[in-house]
Amino acid sequence: YTGGPVPYGWRADDVRLIMVDQEQAVVCEARRLRREEGLSLQAISDRLTKRGYRSRSGRRFEPMQIRRMVLSVR
């Protein structure tokens, strides 16, 4: 790991990124909602919020955060 913001679904140790299972479940659900249900980024954010999922800061996910999740390397 070379620095910068750590993507949602991961945590950094001294040398690499390590999966965070609870966050990865949210990322997988966001991808599923986009792929299978064709929801917009805003609709995915709304759906995750309804289900009680929150960002690391405790806020609802913004559409740009959802975009990063959906488009990130798997």
N, CA, C and O atoms as a Tripos MOL2 file, in Angstrom:
@<TRIPOS>MOLECULE
protein
  296   295    74     0     0
PROTEIN
NO_CHARGES

@<TRIPOS>ATOM
      1 N           0.8440   -1.1760    0.0000 N.3       1 TYR1
      2 CA          0.0000    0.0000    0.0000 C.3       1 TYR1
      3 C           0.8850    1.2330    0.0000 C.2       1 TYR1
      4 O           1.8170    1.3310    0.7990 O.2       1 TYR1
      5 N           0.5980    2.1860   -0.9010 N.am      2 THR2
      6 CA          1.4890    3.3330   -1.0620 C.3       2 THR2
      7 C           0.9410    4.6450   -0.5090 C.2       2 THR2
      8 O           1.5920    5.6810   -0.6440 O.2       2 THR2
      9 N          -0.2210    4.6270    0.1020 N.am      3 GLY3
     10 CA         -0.7610    5.8380    0.7250 C.3       3 GLY3
     11 C          -2.0320    6.3310    0.0680 C.2       3 GLY3
     12 O          -2.5440    5.7270   -0.8750 O.2       3 GLY3
     13 N          -2.5230    7.4290    0.5790 N.am      4 GLY4
     14 CA         -3.7750    7.9940    0.0830 C.3       4 GLY4
     15 C          -4.9480    7.4560    0.8760 C.2       4 GLY4
     16 O          -4.7770    6.6370    1.7790 O.2       4 GLY4
     17 N          -6.1390    7.9200    0.5350 N.am      5 PRO5
     18 CA         -7.3140    7.4470    1.2610 C.3       5 PRO5
     19 C          -7.5320    5.9560    1.0540 C.2       5 PRO5
     20 O          -7.4000    5.4500   -0.0610 O.2       5 PRO5
     21 N          -7.8610    5.2700    2.1140 N.am      6 VAL6
     22 CA         -8.1120    3.8310    2.0260 C.3       6 VAL6
     23 C          -9.5470    3.6300    1.5500 C.2       6 VAL6
     24 O         -10.4760    4.1670    2.1550 O.2       6 VAL6
     25 N          -9.7420    2.8720    0.4860 N.am      7 PRO7
     26 CA        -11.0920    2.6610   -0.0490 C.3       7 PRO7
     27 C         -11.9960    1.9670    0.9710 C.2       7 PRO7
     28 O         -11.5400    1.1760    1.7960 O.2       7 PRO7
     29 N         -13.2960    2.2880    0.8900 N.am      8 TYR8
     30 CA        -14.2700    1.6190    1.7440 C.3       8 TYR8
     31 C         -14.2210    0.1340    1.4370 C.2       8 TYR8
     32 O         -14.1730   -0.2640    0.2730 O.2       8 TYR8
     33 N         -14.2310   -0.6740    2.4680 N.am      9 GLY9
     34 CA        -14.1370   -2.1240    2.3000 C.3       9 GLY9
     35 C         -12.7530   -2.6570    2.6100 C.2       9 GLY9
     36 O         -12.5200   -3.8660    2.5950 O.2       9 GLY9
     37 N         -11.8400   -1.7450    2.8920 N.am     10 TRP10
     38 CA        -10.4390   -2.1110    3.1450 C.3      10 TRP10
     39 C          -9.9000   -1.3360    4.3380 C.2      10 TRP10
     40 O         -10.4410   -0.2970    4.7170 O.2      10 TRP10
     41 N          -8.8320   -1.8530    4.9200 N.am     11 ARG11
     42 CA         -8.0550   -1.1150    5.9130 C.3      11 ARG11
     43 C          -6.5950   -1.3100    5.5490 C.2      11 ARG11
     44 O          -6.2310   -2.2840    4.8910 O.2      11 ARG11
     45 N          -5.7780   -0.3910    5.9770 N.am     12 ALA12
     46 CA         -4.3570   -0.4690    5.6290 C.3      12 ALA12
     47 C          -3.5440   -0.8800    6.8520 C.2      12 ALA12
     48 O          -3.7700   -0.3950    7.9600 O.2      12 ALA12
     49 N          -2.5940   -1.7850    6.6260 N.am     13 ASP13
     50 CA         -1.5810   -2.0010    7.6430 C.3      13 ASP13
     51 C          -0.3170   -1.3460    7.1110 C.2      13 ASP13
     52 O          -0.4110   -0.4850    6.2360 O.2      13 ASP13
     53 N           0.8260   -1.7030    7.5860 N.am     14 ASP14
     54 CA          2.0520   -1.0120    7.1690 C.3      14 ASP14
     55 C           2.3960   -1.1920    5.7020 C.2      14 ASP14
     56 O           3.0350   -0.3250    5.1050 O.2      14 ASP14
     57 N           1.9790   -2.3110    5.1100 N.am     15 VAL15
     58 CA          2.4060   -2.5980    3.7550 C.3      15 VAL15
     59 C           1.3080   -2.9090    2.7470 C.2      15 VAL15
     60 O           1.5470   -2.8390    1.5410 O.2      15 VAL15
     61 N           0.1360   -3.2440    3.2050 N.am     16 ARG16
     62 CA         -0.8840   -3.6990    2.2560 C.3      16 ARG16
     63 C          -2.2880   -3.3170    2.7160 C.2      16 ARG16
     64 O          -2.5060   -2.8610    3.8380 O.2      16 ARG16
     65 N          -3.2210   -3.5240    1.8000 N.am     17 LEU17
     66 CA         -4.6330   -3.3490    2.1190 C.3      17 LEU17
     67 C          -5.2160   -4.6960    2.5210 C.2      17 LEU17
     68 O          -4.9040   -5.7270    1.9240 O.2      17 LEU17
     69 N          -6.0610   -4.6700    3.5340 N.am     18 ILE18
     70 CA         -6.6790   -5.8830    4.0530 C.3      18 ILE18
     71 C          -8.1940   -5.6950    4.0090 C.2      18 ILE18
     72 O          -8.7110   -4.6470    4.3980 O.2      18 ILE18
     73 N          -8.8920   -6.7100    3.5370 N.am     19 MET19
     74 CA        -10.3550   -6.6390    3.4480 C.3      19 MET19
     75 C         -10.9860   -6.4940    4.8270 C.2      19 MET19
     76 O         -10.5320   -7.0870    5.8050 O.2      19 MET19
     77 N         -12.0520   -5.6840    4.8770 N.am     20 VAL20
     78 CA        -12.8820   -5.5640    6.0790 C.3      20 VAL20
     79 C         -14.2120   -6.2220    5.7190 C.2      20 VAL20
     80 O         -14.9820   -5.6840    4.9230 O.2      20 VAL20
     81 N         -14.4750   -7.3730    6.3030 N.am     21 ASP21
     82 CA        -15.6230   -8.1890    5.8980 C.3      21 ASP21
     83 C         -16.9500   -7.4420    5.9490 C.2      21 ASP21
     84 O         -17.7330   -7.5330    5.0040 O.2      21 ASP21
     85 N         -17.2270   -6.7070    7.0240 N.am     22 GLN22
     86 CA        -18.5030   -5.9890    7.1280 C.3      22 GLN22
     87 C         -18.6510   -4.9560    6.0150 C.2      22 GLN22
     88 O         -19.7280   -4.8090    5.4380 O.2      22 GLN22
     89 N         -17.5820   -4.2490    5.7190 N.am     23 GLU23
     90 CA        -17.6370   -3.2420    4.6590 C.3      23 GLU23
     91 C         -17.7150   -3.8980    3.2910 C.2      23 GLU23
     92 O         -18.3970   -3.3860    2.4040 O.2      23 GLU23
     93 N         -17.0360   -5.0120    3.1030 N.am     24 GLN24
     94 CA        -17.0900   -5.7180    1.8200 C.3      24 GLN24
     95 C         -18.5060   -6.1930    1.5270 C.2      24 GLN24
     96 O         -18.9190   -6.2260    0.3680 O.2      24 GLN24
     97 N         -19.2560   -6.5600    2.5650 N.am     25 ALA25
     98 CA        -20.6420   -6.9750    2.3680 C.3      25 ALA25
     99 C         -21.4690   -5.8180    1.7990 C.2      25 ALA25
    100 O         -22.3380   -6.0380    0.9560 O.2      25 ALA25
    101 N         -21.2060   -4.5950    2.2520 N.am     26 VAL26
    102 CA        -21.9140   -3.4190    1.7440 C.3      26 VAL26
    103 C         -21.5170   -3.1610    0.2910 C.2      26 VAL26
    104 O         -22.3710   -2.8610   -0.5440 O.2      26 VAL26
    105 N         -20.2370   -3.2770   -0.0060 N.am     27 VAL27
    106 CA        -19.7510   -3.0800   -1.3730 C.3      27 VAL27
    107 C         -20.3970   -4.1060   -2.2990 C.2      27 VAL27
    108 O         -20.8470   -3.7520   -3.3880 O.2      27 VAL27
    109 N         -20.4510   -5.3650   -1.8870 N.am     28 CYS28
    110 CA        -21.0740   -6.4090   -2.7060 C.3      28 CYS28
    111 C         -22.5490   -6.1180   -2.9370 C.2      28 CYS28
    112 O         -23.0540   -6.3190   -4.0420 O.2      28 CYS28
    113 N         -23.2440   -5.6480   -1.9120 N.am     29 GLU29
    114 CA        -24.6630   -5.3260   -2.0620 C.3      29 GLU29
    115 C         -24.8530   -4.1550   -3.0130 C.2      29 GLU29
    116 O         -25.7700   -4.1790   -3.8340 O.2      29 GLU29
    117 N         -24.0160   -3.1360   -2.9250 N.am     30 ALA30
    118 CA        -24.1060   -1.9930   -3.8420 C.3      30 ALA30
    119 C         -23.8920   -2.4600   -5.2830 C.2      30 ALA30
    120 O         -24.6130   -2.0290   -6.1840 O.2      30 ALA30
    121 N         -22.9260   -3.3190   -5.5050 N.am     31 ARG31
    122 CA        -22.6730   -3.8440   -6.8560 C.3      31 ARG31
    123 C         -23.8500   -4.6720   -7.3520 C.2      31 ARG31
    124 O         -24.2340   -4.5800   -8.5180 O.2      31 ARG31
    125 N         -24.4170   -5.4760   -6.4660 N.am     32 ARG32
    126 CA        -25.5560   -6.3050   -6.8520 C.3      32 ARG32
    127 C         -26.7580   -5.4380   -7.2430 C.2      32 ARG32
    128 O         -27.4220   -5.6970   -8.2470 O.2      32 ARG32
    129 N         -27.0250   -4.4120   -6.4390 N.am     33 LEU33
    130 CA        -28.1490   -3.5260   -6.7320 C.3      33 LEU33
    131 C         -27.9720   -2.8320   -8.0840 C.2      33 LEU33
    132 O         -28.9390   -2.6340   -8.8200 O.2      33 LEU33
    133 N         -26.7520   -2.4720   -8.3970 N.am     34 ARG34
    134 CA        -26.4680   -1.8180   -9.6800 C.3      34 ARG34
    135 C         -26.6010   -2.8140  -10.8360 C.2      34 ARG34
    136 O         -27.2590   -2.5370  -11.8380 O.2      34 ARG34
    137 N         -25.9680   -3.9670  -10.6790 N.am     35 ARG35
    138 CA        -25.9230   -4.9670  -11.7500 C.3      35 ARG35
    139 C         -27.2740   -5.6420  -11.9750 C.2      35 ARG35
    140 O         -27.7490   -5.7070  -13.1080 O.2      35 ARG35
    141 N         -27.8910   -6.1390  -10.9180 N.am     36 GLU36
    142 CA        -29.0980   -6.9510  -11.0720 C.3      36 GLU36
    143 C         -30.3840   -6.1310  -11.1290 C.2      36 GLU36
    144 O         -31.3230   -6.4960  -11.8360 O.2      36 GLU36
    145 N         -30.4280   -5.0300  -10.3910 N.am     37 GLU37
    146 CA        -31.6570   -4.2480  -10.3450 C.3      37 GLU37
    147 C         -31.5600   -2.9680  -11.1650 C.2      37 GLU37
    148 O         -32.5630   -2.2870  -11.3820 O.2      37 GLU37
    149 N         -30.3450   -2.6400  -11.6220 N.am     38 GLY38
    150 CA        -30.1520   -1.4660  -12.4630 C.3      38 GLY38
    151 C         -30.4550   -0.1500  -11.7750 C.2      38 GLY38
    152 O         -30.8170    0.8280  -12.4290 O.2      38 GLY38
    153 N         -30.3090   -0.1210  -10.4570 N.am     39 LEU39
    154 CA        -30.6220    1.0910   -9.7040 C.3      39 LEU39
    155 C         -29.6100    2.2000   -9.9660 C.2      39 LEU39
    156 O         -28.4390    1.9400  -10.2420 O.2      39 LEU39
    157 N         -30.0780    3.4290   -9.8750 N.am     40 SER40
    158 CA        -29.1830    4.5860   -9.9850 C.3      40 SER40
    159 C         -28.3180    4.6560   -8.7290 C.2      40 SER40
    160 O         -28.6030    3.9980   -7.7280 O.2      40 SER40
    161 N         -27.2750    5.4500   -8.7950 N.am     41 LEU41
    162 CA        -26.3990    5.6130   -7.6340 C.3      41 LEU41
    163 C         -27.1770    6.1710   -6.4460 C.2      41 LEU41
    164 O         -26.9850    5.7350   -5.3110 O.2      41 LEU41
    165 N         -28.0530    7.1330   -6.7100 N.am     42 GLN42
    166 CA        -28.8700    7.7070   -5.6320 C.3      42 GLN42
    167 C         -29.8180    6.6700   -5.0430 C.2      42 GLN42
    168 O         -30.0020    6.6150   -3.8270 O.2      42 GLN42
    169 N         -30.4160    5.8550   -5.8940 N.am     43 ALA43
    170 CA        -31.3340    4.8150   -5.4140 C.3      43 ALA43
    171 C         -30.6010    3.7780   -4.5710 C.2      43 ALA43
    172 O         -31.1420    3.2860   -3.5810 O.2      43 ALA43
    173 N         -29.3770    3.4460   -4.9560 N.am     44 ILE44
    174 CA        -28.5670    2.5100   -4.1680 C.3      44 ILE44
    175 C         -28.2730    3.1280   -2.8140 C.2      44 ILE44
    176 O         -28.3870    2.4580   -1.7870 O.2      44 ILE44
    177 N         -27.8920    4.4060   -2.8020 N.am     45 SER45
    178 CA        -27.6410    5.1030   -1.5430 C.3      45 SER45
    179 C         -28.8740    5.0660   -0.6520 C.2      45 SER45
    180 O         -28.7720    4.7890    0.5430 O.2      45 SER45
    181 N         -30.0320    5.3430   -1.2280 N.am     46 ASP46
    182 CA        -31.2860    5.3230   -0.4650 C.3      46 ASP46
    183 C         -31.5630    3.9320    0.0950 C.2      46 ASP46
    184 O         -31.9590    3.7880    1.2520 O.2      46 ASP46
    185 N         -31.3560    2.9140   -0.7290 N.am     47 ARG47
    186 CA        -31.6300    1.5360   -0.2980 C.3      47 ARG47
    187 C         -30.6920    1.1250    0.8390 C.2      47 ARG47
    188 O         -31.1310    0.5190    1.8170 O.2      47 ARG47
    189 N         -29.4030    1.4540    0.7140 N.am     48 LEU48
    190 CA        -28.4540    1.1100    1.7750 C.3      48 LEU48
    191 C         -28.7950    1.8460    3.0690 C.2      48 LEU48
    192 O         -28.6830    1.2870    4.1600 O.2      48 LEU48
    193 N         -29.2070    3.0930    2.9360 N.am     49 THR49
    194 CA        -29.5880    3.8780    4.1170 C.3      49 THR49
    195 C         -30.7990    3.2570    4.8060 C.2      49 THR49
    196 O         -30.8320    3.1460    6.0310 O.2      49 THR49
    197 N         -31.7880    2.8540    4.0190 N.am     50 LYS50
    198 CA        -32.9810    2.2080    4.5850 C.3      50 LYS50
    199 C         -32.6240    0.9490    5.3570 C.2      50 LYS50
    200 O         -33.2550    0.6190    6.3600 O.2      50 LYS50
    201 N         -31.6070    0.2530    4.8770 N.am     51 ARG51
    202 CA        -31.1880   -0.9980    5.5190 C.3      51 ARG51
    203 C         -30.2620   -0.7490    6.7120 C.2      51 ARG51
    204 O         -29.8350   -1.6920    7.3780 O.2      51 ARG51
    205 N         -29.9570    0.5130    6.9760 N.am     52 GLY52
    206 CA        -29.1520    0.8460    8.1540 C.3      52 GLY52
    207 C         -27.6530    0.8920    7.9260 C.2      52 GLY52
    208 O         -26.8870    1.0350    8.8800 O.2      52 GLY52
    209 N         -27.2220    0.7730    6.6820 N.am     53 TYR53
    210 CA        -25.7930    0.8450    6.3920 C.3      53 TYR53
    211 C         -25.3450    2.3010    6.4110 C.2      53 TYR53
    212 O         -26.0710    3.1870    5.9600 O.2      53 TYR53
    213 N         -24.1560    2.5400    6.9290 N.am     54 ARG54
    214 CA        -23.5970    3.8840    7.0080 C.3      54 ARG54
    215 C         -22.1250    3.8520    6.6090 C.2      54 ARG54
    216 O         -21.4730    2.8080    6.6470 O.2      54 ARG54
    217 N         -21.6230    5.0180    6.2260 N.am     55 SER55
    218 CA        -20.2020    5.1420    5.8810 C.3      55 SER55
    219 C         -19.3740    5.0510    7.1630 C.2      55 SER55
    220 O         -19.9290    4.9790    8.2600 O.2      55 SER55
    221 N         -18.0930    5.0540    7.0270 N.am     56 ARG56
    222 CA        -17.2220    5.0010    8.2070 C.3      56 ARG56
    223 C         -17.4720    6.1550    9.1710 C.2      56 ARG56
    224 O         -17.3070    6.0090   10.3820 O.2      56 ARG56
    225 N         -17.8670    7.2940    8.6290 N.am     57 SER57
    226 CA        -18.1150    8.4630    9.4750 C.3      57 SER57
    227 C         -19.5130    8.4480   10.0950 C.2      57 SER57
    228 O         -19.8690    9.3550   10.8470 O.2      57 SER57
    229 N         -20.3060    7.4190    9.7790 N.am     58 GLY58
    230 CA        -21.6370    7.3000   10.3410 C.3      58 GLY58
    231 C         -22.7240    7.9920    9.5380 C.2      58 GLY58
    232 O         -23.8820    8.0300    9.9540 O.2      58 GLY58
    233 N         -22.3590    8.5310    8.4020 N.am     59 ARG59
    234 CA        -23.3270    9.2120    7.5420 C.3      59 ARG59
    235 C         -23.8490    8.2650    6.4750 C.2      59 ARG59
    236 O         -23.3140    7.1750    6.2730 O.2      59 ARG59
    237 N         -24.9060    8.7030    5.7920 N.am     60 ARG60
    238 CA        -25.4120    7.9280    4.6600 C.3      60 ARG60
    239 C         -24.3850    7.9830    3.5280 C.2      60 ARG60
    240 O         -23.5920    8.9210    3.4570 O.2      60 ARG60
    241 N         -24.3960    7.0050    2.6630 N.am     61 PHE61
    242 CA        -23.4930    6.9990    1.5170 C.3      61 PHE61
    243 C         -23.9680    8.0120    0.4860 C.2      61 PHE61
    244 O         -25.1580    8.0920    0.1840 O.2      61 PHE61
    245 N         -23.0550    8.7640   -0.0370 N.am     62 GLU62
    246 CA        -23.3470    9.7040   -1.1160 C.3      62 GLU62
    247 C         -23.1960    8.9650   -2.4460 C.2      62 GLU62
    248 O         -22.4480    7.9910   -2.5290 O.2      62 GLU62
    249 N         -23.8970    9.4170   -3.4820 N.am     63 PRO63
    250 CA        -23.8010    8.7400   -4.7850 C.3      63 PRO63
    251 C         -22.3570    8.5780   -5.2840 C.2      63 PRO63
    252 O         -22.0400    7.5570   -5.8940 O.2      63 PRO63
    253 N         -21.4850    9.5510   -5.0420 N.am     64 MET64
    254 CA        -20.0930    9.4210   -5.4990 C.3      64 MET64
    255 C         -19.3800    8.2760   -4.7730 C.2      64 MET64
    256 O         -18.5530    7.5850   -5.3670 O.2      64 MET64
    257 N         -19.6970    8.0760   -3.4980 N.am     65 GLN65
    258 CA        -19.1150    6.9460   -2.7710 C.3      65 GLN65
    259 C         -19.6060    5.6270   -3.3680 C.2      65 GLN65
    260 O         -18.8380    4.6750   -3.5120 O.2      65 GLN65
    261 N         -20.8800    5.5850   -3.7090 N.am     66 ILE66
    262 CA        -21.4450    4.3840   -4.3280 C.3      66 ILE66
    263 C         -20.7520    4.1290   -5.6640 C.2      66 ILE66
    264 O         -20.4190    2.9880   -5.9870 O.2      66 ILE66
    265 N         -20.5400    5.1770   -6.4280 N.am     67 ARG67
    266 CA        -19.8530    5.0380   -7.7230 C.3      67 ARG67
    267 C         -18.4790    4.4100   -7.5410 C.2      67 ARG67
    268 O         -18.0990    3.5090   -8.2890 O.2      67 ARG67
    269 N         -17.7320    4.8870   -6.5440 N.am     68 ARG68
    270 CA        -16.3960    4.3270   -6.2910 C.3      68 ARG68
    271 C         -16.4860    2.8530   -5.9210 C.2      68 ARG68
    272 O         -15.6550    2.0530   -6.3520 O.2      68 ARG68
    273 N         -17.4850    2.4890   -5.1300 N.am     69 MET69
    274 CA        -17.6540    1.0830   -4.7350 C.3      69 MET69
    275 C         -17.9580    0.2150   -5.9440 C.2      69 MET69
    276 O         -17.3610   -0.8460   -6.1290 O.2      69 MET69
    277 N         -18.8890    0.6760   -6.7600 N.am     70 VAL70
    278 CA        -19.3570   -0.1020   -7.9020 C.3      70 VAL70
    279 C         -18.2630   -0.2560   -8.9540 C.2      70 VAL70
    280 O         -18.1740   -1.2980   -9.6020 O.2      70 VAL70
    281 N         -17.4420    0.7540   -9.1280 N.am     71 LEU71
    282 CA        -16.4120    0.7310  -10.1650 C.3      71 LEU71
    283 C         -15.0470    0.2640   -9.6890 C.2      71 LEU71
    284 O         -14.1340    0.1050  -10.4990 O.2      71 LEU71
    285 N         -14.8910    0.0400   -8.3810 N.am     72 SER72
    286 CA        -13.5630   -0.3180   -7.8730 C.3      72 SER72
    287 C         -13.1310   -1.6990   -8.3440 C.2      72 SER72
    288 O         -13.9550   -2.5430   -8.6960 O.2      72 SER72
    289 N         -11.8460   -1.9010   -8.3400 N.am     73 VAL73
    290 CA        -11.2590   -3.1970   -8.7290 C.3      73 VAL73
    291 C         -11.6430   -4.2170   -7.6700 C.2      73 VAL73
    292 O         -11.6110   -3.9330   -6.4720 O.2      73 VAL73
    293 N         -12.0010   -5.3890   -8.1210 N.am     74 ARG74
    294 CA        -12.4660   -6.4160   -7.1870 C.3      74 ARG74
    295 C         -11.3790   -7.3480   -6.7890 C.2      74 ARG74
    296 O         -11.6110   -8.2690   -6.0060 O.2      74 ARG74
@<TRIPOS>BOND
     1     1     2 1
     2     2     3 1
     3     3     4 2
     4     3     5 am
     5     5     6 1
     6     6     7 1
     7     7     8 2
     8     7     9 am
     9     9    10 1
    10    10    11 1
    11    11    12 2
    12    11    13 am
    13    13    14 1
    14    14    15 1
    15    15    16 2
    16    15    17 am
    17    17    18 1
    18    18    19 1
    19    19    20 2
    20    19    21 am
    21    21    22 1
    22    22    23 1
    23    23    24 2
    24    23    25 am
    25    25    26 1
    26    26    27 1
    27    27    28 2
    28    27    29 am
    29    29    30 1
    30    30    31 1
    31    31    32 2
    32    31    33 am
    33    33    34 1
    34    34    35 1
    35    35    36 2
    36    35    37 am
    37    37    38 1
    38    38    39 1
    39    39    40 2
    40    39    41 am
    41    41    42 1
    42    42    43 1
    43    43    44 2
    44    43    45 am
    45    45    46 1
    46    46    47 1
    47    47    48 2
    48    47    49 am
    49    49    50 1
    50    50    51 1
    51    51    52 2
    52    51    53 am
    53    53    54 1
    54    54    55 1
    55    55    56 2
    56    55    57 am
    57    57    58 1
    58    58    59 1
    59    59    60 2
    60    59    61 am
    61    61    62 1
    62    62    63 1
    63    63    64 2
    64    63    65 am
    65    65    66 1
    66    66    67 1
    67    67    68 2
    68    67    69 am
    69    69    70 1
    70    70    71 1
    71    71    72 2
    72    71    73 am
    73    73    74 1
    74    74    75 1
    75    75    76 2
    76    75    77 am
    77    77    78 1
    78    78    79 1
    79    79    80 2
    80    79    81 am
    81    81    82 1
    82    82    83 1
    83    83    84 2
    84    83    85 am
    85    85    86 1
    86    86    87 1
    87    87    88 2
    88    87    89 am
    89    89    90 1
    90    90    91 1
    91    91    92 2
    92    91    93 am
    93    93    94 1
    94    94    95 1
    95    95    96 2
    96    95    97 am
    97    97    98 1
    98    98    99 1
    99    99   100 2
   100    99   101 am
   101   101   102 1
   102   102   103 1
   103   103   104 2
   104   103   105 am
   105   105   106 1
   106   106   107 1
   107   107   108 2
   108   107   109 am
   109   109   110 1
   110   110   111 1
   111   111   112 2
   112   111   113 am
   113   113   114 1
   114   114   115 1
   115   115   116 2
   116   115   117 am
   117   117   118 1
   118   118   119 1
   119   119   120 2
   120   119   121 am
   121   121   122 1
   122   122   123 1
   123   123   124 2
   124   123   125 am
   125   125   126 1
   126   126   127 1
   127   127   128 2
   128   127   129 am
   129   129   130 1
   130   130   131 1
   131   131   132 2
   132   131   133 am
   133   133   134 1
   134   134   135 1
   135   135   136 2
   136   135   137 am
   137   137   138 1
   138   138   139 1
   139   139   140 2
   140   139   141 am
   141   141   142 1
   142   142   143 1
   143   143   144 2
   144   143   145 am
   145   145   146 1
   146   146   147 1
   147   147   148 2
   148   147   149 am
   149   149   150 1
   150   150   151 1
   151   151   152 2
   152   151   153 am
   153   153   154 1
   154   154   155 1
   155   155   156 2
   156   155   157 am
   157   157   158 1
   158   158   159 1
   159   159   160 2
   160   159   161 am
   161   161   162 1
   162   162   163 1
   163   163   164 2
   164   163   165 am
   165   165   166 1
   166   166   167 1
   167   167   168 2
   168   167   169 am
   169   169   170 1
   170   170   171 1
   171   171   172 2
   172   171   173 am
   173   173   174 1
   174   174   175 1
   175   175   176 2
   176   175   177 am
   177   177   178 1
   178   178   179 1
   179   179   180 2
   180   179   181 am
   181   181   182 1
   182   182   183 1
   183   183   184 2
   184   183   185 am
   185   185   186 1
   186   186   187 1
   187   187   188 2
   188   187   189 am
   189   189   190 1
   190   190   191 1
   191   191   192 2
   192   191   193 am
   193   193   194 1
   194   194   195 1
   195   195   196 2
   196   195   197 am
   197   197   198 1
   198   198   199 1
   199   199   200 2
   200   199   201 am
   201   201   202 1
   202   202   203 1
   203   203   204 2
   204   203   205 am
   205   205   206 1
   206   206   207 1
   207   207   208 2
   208   207   209 am
   209   209   210 1
   210   210   211 1
   211   211   212 2
   212   211   213 am
   213   213   214 1
   214   214   215 1
   215   215   216 2
   216   215   217 am
   217   217   218 1
   218   218   219 1
   219   219   220 2
   220   219   221 am
   221   221   222 1
   222   222   223 1
   223   223   224 2
   224   223   225 am
   225   225   226 1
   226   226   227 1
   227   227   228 2
   228   227   229 am
   229   229   230 1
   230   230   231 1
   231   231   232 2
   232   231   233 am
   233   233   234 1
   234   234   235 1
   235   235   236 2
   236   235   237 am
   237   237   238 1
   238   238   239 1
   239   239   240 2
   240   239   241 am
   241   241   242 1
   242   242   243 1
   243   243   244 2
   244   243   245 am
   245   245   246 1
   246   246   247 1
   247   247   248 2
   248   247   249 am
   249   249   250 1
   250   250   251 1
   251   251   252 2
   252   251   253 am
   253   253   254 1
   254   254   255 1
   255   255   256 2
   256   255   257 am
   257   257   258 1
   258   258   259 1
   259   259   260 2
   260   259   261 am
   261   261   262 1
   262   262   263 1
   263   263   264 2
   264   263   265 am
   265   265   266 1
   266   266   267 1
   267   267   268 2
   268   267   269 am
   269   269   270 1
   270   270   271 1
   271   271   272 2
   272   271   273 am
   273   273   274 1
   274   274   275 1
   275   275   276 2
   276   275   277 am
   277   277   278 1
   278   278   279 1
   279   279   280 2
   280   279   281 am
   281   281   282 1
   282   282   283 1
   283   283   284 2
   284   283   285 am
   285   285   286 1
   286   286   287 1
   287   287   288 2
   288   287   289 am
   289   289   290 1
   290   290   291 1
   291   291   292 2
   292   291   293 am
   293   293   294 1
   294   294   295 1
   295   295   296 2
@<TRIPOS>SUBSTRUCTURE
     1 TYR1         2 RESIDUE 1 A TYR
     2 THR2         6 RESIDUE 1 A THR
     3 GLY3        10 RESIDUE 1 A GLY
     4 GLY4        14 RESIDUE 1 A GLY
     5 PRO5        18 RESIDUE 1 A PRO
     6 VAL6        22 RESIDUE 1 A VAL
     7 PRO7        26 RESIDUE 1 A PRO
     8 TYR8        30 RESIDUE 1 A TYR
     9 GLY9        34 RESIDUE 1 A GLY
    10 TRP10       38 RESIDUE 1 A TRP
    11 ARG11       42 RESIDUE 1 A ARG
    12 ALA12       46 RESIDUE 1 A ALA
    13 ASP13       50 RESIDUE 1 A ASP
    14 ASP14       54 RESIDUE 1 A ASP
    15 VAL15       58 RESIDUE 1 A VAL
    16 ARG16       62 RESIDUE 1 A ARG
    17 LEU17       66 RESIDUE 1 A LEU
    18 ILE18       70 RESIDUE 1 A ILE
    19 MET19       74 RESIDUE 1 A MET
    20 VAL20       78 RESIDUE 1 A VAL
    21 ASP21       82 RESIDUE 1 A ASP
    22 GLN22       86 RESIDUE 1 A GLN
    23 GLU23       90 RESIDUE 1 A GLU
    24 GLN24       94 RESIDUE 1 A GLN
    25 ALA25       98 RESIDUE 1 A ALA
    26 VAL26      102 RESIDUE 1 A VAL
    27 VAL27      106 RESIDUE 1 A VAL
    28 CYS28      110 RESIDUE 1 A CYS
    29 GLU29      114 RESIDUE 1 A GLU
    30 ALA30      118 RESIDUE 1 A ALA
    31 ARG31      122 RESIDUE 1 A ARG
    32 ARG32      126 RESIDUE 1 A ARG
    33 LEU33      130 RESIDUE 1 A LEU
    34 ARG34      134 RESIDUE 1 A ARG
    35 ARG35      138 RESIDUE 1 A ARG
    36 GLU36      142 RESIDUE 1 A GLU
    37 GLU37      146 RESIDUE 1 A GLU
    38 GLY38      150 RESIDUE 1 A GLY
    39 LEU39      154 RESIDUE 1 A LEU
    40 SER40      158 RESIDUE 1 A SER
    41 LEU41      162 RESIDUE 1 A LEU
    42 GLN42      166 RESIDUE 1 A GLN
    43 ALA43      170 RESIDUE 1 A ALA
    44 ILE44      174 RESIDUE 1 A ILE
    45 SER45      178 RESIDUE 1 A SER
    46 ASP46      182 RESIDUE 1 A ASP
    47 ARG47      186 RESIDUE 1 A ARG
    48 LEU48      190 RESIDUE 1 A LEU
    49 THR49      194 RESIDUE 1 A THR
    50 LYS50      198 RESIDUE 1 A LYS
    51 ARG51      202 RESIDUE 1 A ARG
    52 GLY52      206 RESIDUE 1 A GLY
    53 TYR53      210 RESIDUE 1 A TYR
    54 ARG54      214 RESIDUE 1 A ARG
    55 SER55      218 RESIDUE 1 A SER
    56 ARG56      222 RESIDUE 1 A ARG
    57 SER57      226 RESIDUE 1 A SER
    58 GLY58      230 RESIDUE 1 A GLY
    59 ARG59      234 RESIDUE 1 A ARG
    60 ARG60      238 RESIDUE 1 A ARG
    61 PHE61      242 RESIDUE 1 A PHE
    62 GLU62      246 RESIDUE 1 A GLU
    63 PRO63      250 RESIDUE 1 A PRO
    64 MET64      254 RESIDUE 1 A MET
    65 GLN65      258 RESIDUE 1 A GLN
    66 ILE66      262 RESIDUE 1 A ILE
    67 ARG67      266 RESIDUE 1 A ARG
    68 ARG68      270 RESIDUE 1 A ARG
    69 MET69      274 RESIDUE 1 A MET
    70 VAL70      278 RESIDUE 1 A VAL
    71 LEU71      282 RESIDUE 1 A LEU
    72 SER72      286 RESIDUE 1 A SER
    73 VAL73      290 RESIDUE 1 A VAL
    74 ARG74      294 RESIDUE 1 A ARG
